[in-house]
Amino acid sequence: MYTKKRVVAMLLAGGQGSRLYALTKNVAKPAVPYGGKYRLIDFPLSNCTNSGIDTVGVLTQYQPLVLNEYIGNGQPWDLDKMNGGVHVLPPYETQAGASWYEGTANAIYQNMRFIERYDPEYVVVLGGDHIYKMDYSKMVDFHVANDADCTISVIDVPKAEASRFGIMICDDKNQVTDFVEKPKEPKSTLASMGIYVFTWEKLRKYLIENENDANAKREKGEPWSKDFGKDIITSMLRDQQRLFAYEFEGYWKDVGTLDSLWEANMDLLSPSVPLDLYDPSWKIYSRNSNMPPQYVGDNANIENSMISEGSTIDGTVDFSILFSGVTIEAGATVNYSIIMPGTVIKSGAVVEYAIVGSDSVIESRARVGSSPEMIENRDDWGIAVVGHNVTVSAEKVVAPKQIIGENI
Amino acid sequence: MSVNYNVLGLVFASMHDAYVSELTKQRTMGSIPFGGRYRLIDFPLSNFVHSGVSEVGVITKSNYGSLLDHLGSGRDWDLARKKGGLHLLPPYSQTGGIYKGRLDALNNIWGFVEHSNAKYVIMSNCDVVTTINFNPVLKQHMENEADITLVYSRGVYDYEKNKCTTVLEFDGDNRLKDVLVDPQFSGECNIWLEMCIITKDFLKKIVSDAASRNQFSFTREILQGRRDDFKIMGYKHDGFFTKIDSIQDYYLANRMLLDPEKKNALFRKDMPVLTKIGDNGPVKYGLESSIKDSLIADGCIIEGTVINSILFRGVKVGKDSVVKDCVLLQGTKVGENCSISSVIADKNVEISNEKVLTGSETYPLYIGKGGKI
C-alpha cells in the first residue's frame, strides 16, 4: 500500500505530569481539562488538523486509559483517516525485550518504524502541555526555505523569565548558534517552545547515534540521557548542522504547573489575551459530551465567565471557567476558579481562587480557597486544589495552597 | 445498549411541514432547530439509537438541503455503519410528483424496507418531540401479536389551538376503538405521538394493497378505515412530549425547556440526545452580563441581559441590550443597547444597535433567516 506522507507529527504526551499532583492521579497530563470544554491535547491535535498534518503519533506511557478513550479513532479532530490519522503509541515488547520510554528522544527512537511507514521528509515534534494556536505548515515552509536540518519554534519572553526556559542564541539570519537550558544569565530572550521540525533523515541519524552513545555510557556507569533538548539539539549544534529558530508571535502558555494551569484558564477571560476560541477558521476541536445547552436559573449571577454545555447555574459565578455538566446551586459562590466536568457546588459553599477536579462535590457551606486579600502573609496564599472524584464535606475548609486528593 | 437487528427505523422527515410554514420555508420539519442546539430529527434518531435500532431510513420530501447537511454520514448518531446505518431516501413517487402520504412514501421506498432483514418497523415523525425507549413498546407489540402498536400520551388537546392532531380511543383491552383527526372538542385525551411499530410482513401487505387501490394516507385508510379488520393496539408513553404544529407552538415548546422537570425528562442522562457537533467554544459571559432563567448553547457571547429565553449556538448579545422571552436561533447577532422581547429570530439574523422589537406571548414576532434589522 502506498502510505507516503510529506510530514508526520510526533506528540510527546509526556509522563506523569507530577507537578499537577491531584489532577494527574489517574489521568495523563495531556488529558487534563482546560478552557471549559477542552483537554490540553486538543490544542496540538487541532493545530495539526488545521495545518494540514493528518498523521500524528501520540507517545505516552502514564495512565493511558483516559487518554486512549479520549483520542479514540481521532474522529473529533478529523484524524480518522484511511491512511495516517492519529495513533497512540505506548511502549511495547520486542524480541530484544521490553523497555519504557527513557526520555523524549528515546520515545521517538522506539517508534522509528511508525515514522518510516510513512516515509516522510519532515517530522514535527510537539509537546502535549502547551496552549497555543499555531500553523505548523508555515513553520515547515520556513524550515524548507532555510534548507534547515532542524527548526525550533521560539517565543520572545520577558528577560526576567528567560532563565526558566531553554534559550536559543541566534545570528541575524535566525540561525541558532547556541542553546542553553535554563541559563542563570540568559544571553537572549528567545525561549524554545518545545516544537521542532526535523528533516527526517537527519533526525533518524541523531536518534540512533544518541541511543548508542547513551547505552554505551550506561554500560560504563557514566551519566546518560536520551532527551531532545539536552542531547539531540546539542549534538546537532556540535556537528554544525543547520538549526534555525522560528519566531512565533501569539499566545503560548506552558501549563505544567497548577499555578500556570489556573493562569492559562484565567487568561481566556482577559480581553487583552490573544487566544480566540471562537474563530471559525481555526477551531479547537474536542470530543463532545452530548449534553443539552446550559441552564441558567432565576437566582444566578454570572459575570465575566466561561461556562460549558450541560451545566446548571443557579448561584453566583464570577471570573471563572466552568466545564460541561457542572452544577452551581442557588446560594453557592464561585470566584476566580476552575470547575472541571460534572462537579457539583452545593448551596452555601464558597469556592475562590481554586481548581476543582471533575466529578467532585463541594458540600453546603464548605469553603475552598480564598482571595489573596484575605490572607495576611502573601507567602501563605496560593491556588487551592481539589482533585477528581473528591467530596469536600459540609463546612470543611480547603485552605489556599492546599491540595486535596481524597475525601475530607 | 446493544444492537437489535430485528428492527428497522423509519423517520418521516417532512410530515406536516405546512403547519410551520415560516420555519420550513428554507428547510423541512426534521431540520427545524430546537432546544438550543438540536434539530427536530435528532429526537427520533436518538430514540432509535438508544433503543438499539441501528438501521434507519430517513424519508424526505422537499427542501431537504439543510437536513442532508445536518445528517452527513450519520456519524454523530453512530449511524455511519457497514451493517445497517443511516439511509437517506429522497422523494420519488411512482404516481408522479412527490408522495402524497405515508403509504405512498412507503410504497416508493419499499425496496429499501424489503432489503432489510428486520422483522419489525418503527415509524416516527419529527413534529413530536419526546425521549422514548422503544424496547418496552416492541415487547408489548410482540406479546400482543399486534399488527400495529400506536404510541400515544395523555395530553390536553385544544380544538382552537392545536392542528393536525390525531386523537385515539381504546377499548378495555387497549385495542384501537376510534381515531379522530382534529376533532371539535377540547380536553384531556390520548394524543398519537405519530410513532408506531408495525410487523414488516403486515406492513408490506397494507402498502401494496393501498398502492393498488390508489390510497395514500396511513391515518385515514389504515387507522380509521381498517381499525376493525386489523389488530391495532396502543402503548402509553408517560414521558414529556410536545407536538409542534404552529409557529406559536414552536415558540412555547422551546420555552417549555426552561422548566427543569420537562428539560430533564427530555434530556435524560441515560439517553442523551445526539446531534451534529458544532465545535463551538464555551459560552462567554461579559463583565456586565446578567442572565436569568434561560437556556444558552455553546458558542454564545453575552455582554447584555438575557431573561427567559432560548439562545442557540453562537448567538451574540451586545452590551446594554435586553433579550426577554425570545428564541434566538443559531448565529443571531443582537447589537448594543437593543431591547427585544417575544421574538423568534431565525438563523443568522442581525439586529443592529438601538433597536426595539416587541412581539407578544401569544403571537411572537418572527424574523426570517438572515434578516437584517
PDB file of N, CA, C and O in Angstrom, chain A residues 215-239:
ATOM      1  N   ASN A 215      23.514   4.322  25.590  1.00  0.00           N
ATOM      2  CA  ASN A 215      23.605   2.942  26.068  1.00  0.00           C
ATOM      3  C   ASN A 215      25.042   2.575  26.447  1.00  0.00           C
ATOM      4  O   ASN A 215      25.276   1.881  27.432  1.00  0.00           O
ATOM      5  N   ALA A 216      25.999   3.067  25.644  1.00  0.00           N
ATOM      6  CA  ALA A 216      27.411   2.806  25.934  1.00  0.00           C
ATOM      7  C   ALA A 216      27.801   3.435  27.266  1.00  0.00           C
ATOM      8  O   ALA A 216      28.463   2.817  28.106  1.00  0.00           O
ATOM      9  N   LYS A 217      27.327   4.676  27.471  1.00  0.00           N
ATOM     10  CA  LYS A 217      27.627   5.378  28.723  1.00  0.00           C
ATOM     11  C   LYS A 217      27.007   4.633  29.905  1.00  0.00           C
ATOM     12  O   LYS A 217      27.619   4.493  30.955  1.00  0.00           O
ATOM     13  N   ARG A 218      25.790   4.161  29.697  1.00  0.00           N
ATOM     14  CA  ARG A 218      25.114   3.459  30.774  1.00  0.00           C
ATOM     15  C   ARG A 218      25.904   2.204  31.171  1.00  0.00           C
ATOM     16  O   ARG A 218      26.059   1.900  32.339  1.00  0.00           O
ATOM     17  N   GLU A 219      26.420   1.499  30.158  1.00  0.00           N
ATOM     18  CA  GLU A 219      27.201   0.287  30.451  1.00  0.00           C
ATOM     19  C   GLU A 219      28.459   0.587  31.247  1.00  0.00           C
ATOM     20  O   GLU A 219      28.872  -0.190  32.100  1.00  0.00           O
ATOM     21  N   LYS A 220      29.027   1.748  30.926  1.00  0.00           N
ATOM     22  CA  LYS A 220      30.239   2.142  31.649  1.00  0.00           C
ATOM     23  C   LYS A 220      29.917   2.759  33.006  1.00  0.00           C
ATOM     24  O   LYS A 220      30.819   3.167  33.737  1.00  0.00           O
ATOM     25  N   GLY A 221      28.650   2.907  33.303  1.00  0.00           N
ATOM     26  CA  GLY A 221      28.265   3.503  34.576  1.00  0.00           C
ATOM     27  C   GLY A 221      28.360   5.023  34.556  1.00  0.00           C
ATOM     28  O   GLY A 221      28.343   5.663  35.608  1.00  0.00           O
ATOM     29  N   GLU A 222      28.444   5.604  33.365  1.00  0.00           N
ATOM     30  CA  GLU A 222      28.516   7.073  33.268  1.00  0.00           C
ATOM     31  C   GLU A 222      27.105   7.645  33.188  1.00  0.00           C
ATOM     32  O   GLU A 222      26.169   6.949  32.814  1.00  0.00           O
ATOM     33  N   PRO A 223      26.951   8.943  33.521  1.00  0.00           N
ATOM     34  CA  PRO A 223      25.632   9.561  33.354  1.00  0.00           C
ATOM     35  C   PRO A 223      25.225   9.593  31.873  1.00  0.00           C
ATOM     36  O   PRO A 223      26.073   9.819  31.017  1.00  0.00           O
ATOM     37  N   TRP A 224      23.954   9.330  31.616  1.00  0.00           N
ATOM     38  CA  TRP A 224      23.457   9.300  30.235  1.00  0.00           C
ATOM     39  C   TRP A 224      22.059   9.895  30.193  1.00  0.00           C
ATOM     40  O   TRP A 224      21.373   9.975  31.205  1.00  0.00           O
ATOM     41  N   SER A 225      21.654  10.313  29.015  1.00  0.00           N
ATOM     42  CA  SER A 225      20.270  10.752  28.836  1.00  0.00           C
ATOM     43  C   SER A 225      19.871  10.615  27.374  1.00  0.00           C
ATOM     44  O   SER A 225      20.724  10.532  26.493  1.00  0.00           O
ATOM     45  N   LYS A 226      18.563  10.545  27.154  1.00  0.00           N
ATOM     46  CA  LYS A 226      18.023  10.390  25.793  1.00  0.00           C
ATOM     47  C   LYS A 226      16.933  11.442  25.610  1.00  0.00           C
ATOM     48  O   LYS A 226      15.753  11.126  25.554  1.00  0.00           O
ATOM     49  N   ASP A 227      17.374  12.671  25.549  1.00  0.00           N
ATOM     50  CA  ASP A 227      16.441  13.786  25.606  1.00  0.00           C
ATOM     51  C   ASP A 227      16.612  14.692  24.387  1.00  0.00           C
ATOM     52  O   ASP A 227      17.718  14.837  23.874  1.00  0.00           O
ATOM     53  N   PHE A 228      15.521  15.293  23.955  1.00  0.00           N
ATOM     54  CA  PHE A 228      15.590  16.138  22.760  1.00  0.00           C
ATOM     55  C   PHE A 228      16.472  17.347  22.929  1.00  0.00           C
ATOM     56  O   PHE A 228      17.468  17.519  22.246  1.00  0.00           O
ATOM     57  N   GLY A 229      16.069  18.205  23.889  1.00  0.00           N
ATOM     58  CA  GLY A 229      16.795  19.457  24.072  1.00  0.00           C
ATOM     59  C   GLY A 229      18.245  19.197  24.445  1.00  0.00           C
ATOM     60  O   GLY A 229      19.175  19.722  23.838  1.00  0.00           O
ATOM     61  N   LYS A 230      18.383  18.344  25.446  1.00  0.00           N
ATOM     62  CA  LYS A 230      19.701  18.127  26.044  1.00  0.00           C
ATOM     63  C   LYS A 230      20.651  17.396  25.097  1.00  0.00           C
ATOM     64  O   LYS A 230      21.836  17.740  25.014  1.00  0.00           O
ATOM     65  N   ASP A 231      20.169  16.406  24.388  1.00  0.00           N
ATOM     66  CA  ASP A 231      21.068  15.548  23.618  1.00  0.00           C
ATOM     67  C   ASP A 231      21.010  15.776  22.110  1.00  0.00           C
ATOM     68  O   ASP A 231      22.033  16.043  21.482  1.00  0.00           O
ATOM     69  N   ILE A 232      19.819  15.677  21.534  1.00  0.00           N
ATOM     70  CA  ILE A 232      19.717  15.751  20.064  1.00  0.00           C
ATOM     71  C   ILE A 232      20.136  17.138  19.569  1.00  0.00           C
ATOM     72  O   ILE A 232      20.996  17.278  18.696  1.00  0.00           O
ATOM     73  N   ILE A 233      19.543  18.188  20.160  1.00  0.00           N
ATOM     74  CA  ILE A 233      19.840  19.546  19.703  1.00  0.00           C
ATOM     75  C   ILE A 233      21.320  19.873  19.945  1.00  0.00           C
ATOM     76  O   ILE A 233      22.009  20.412  19.065  1.00  0.00           O
ATOM     77  N   THR A 234      21.813  19.497  21.106  1.00  0.00           N
ATOM     78  CA  THR A 234      23.219  19.775  21.434  1.00  0.00           C
ATOM     79  C   THR A 234      24.164  19.072  20.453  1.00  0.00           C
ATOM     80  O   THR A 234      25.121  19.680  19.955  1.00  0.00           O
ATOM     81  N   SER A 235      23.879  17.812  20.157  1.00  0.00           N
ATOM     82  CA  SER A 235      24.734  17.081  19.212  1.00  0.00           C
ATOM     83  C   SER A 235      24.696  17.712  17.831  1.00  0.00           C
ATOM     84  O   SER A 235      25.721  17.831  17.151  1.00  0.00           O
ATOM     85  N   MET A 236      23.527  18.124  17.412  1.00  0.00           N
ATOM     86  CA  MET A 236      23.400  18.723  16.076  1.00  0.00           C
ATOM     87  C   MET A 236      24.168  20.041  16.007  1.00  0.00           C
ATOM     88  O   MET A 236      24.814  20.348  15.003  1.00  0.00           O
ATOM     89  N   LEU A 237      24.105  20.814  17.090  1.00  0.00           N
ATOM     90  CA  LEU A 237      24.864  22.071  17.132  1.00  0.00           C
ATOM     91  C   LEU A 237      26.365  21.800  17.084  1.00  0.00           C
ATOM     92  O   LEU A 237      27.113  22.461  16.347  1.00  0.00           O
ATOM     93  N   ARG A 238      26.752  20.799  17.850  1.00  0.00           N
ATOM     94  CA  ARG A 238      28.176  20.412  17.899  1.00  0.00           C
ATOM     95  C   ARG A 238      28.679  20.068  16.495  1.00  0.00           C
ATOM     96  O   ARG A 238      29.764  20.451  16.092  1.00  0.00           O
ATOM     97  N   ASP A 239      27.823  19.384  15.733  1.00  0.00           N
ATOM     98  CA  ASP A 239      28.220  18.967  14.379  1.00  0.00           C
ATOM     99  C   ASP A 239      27.963  20.041  13.327  1.00  0.00           C
ATOM    100  O   ASP A 239      28.048  19.777  12.134  1.00  0.00           O
TER     101      ASP A 239
END
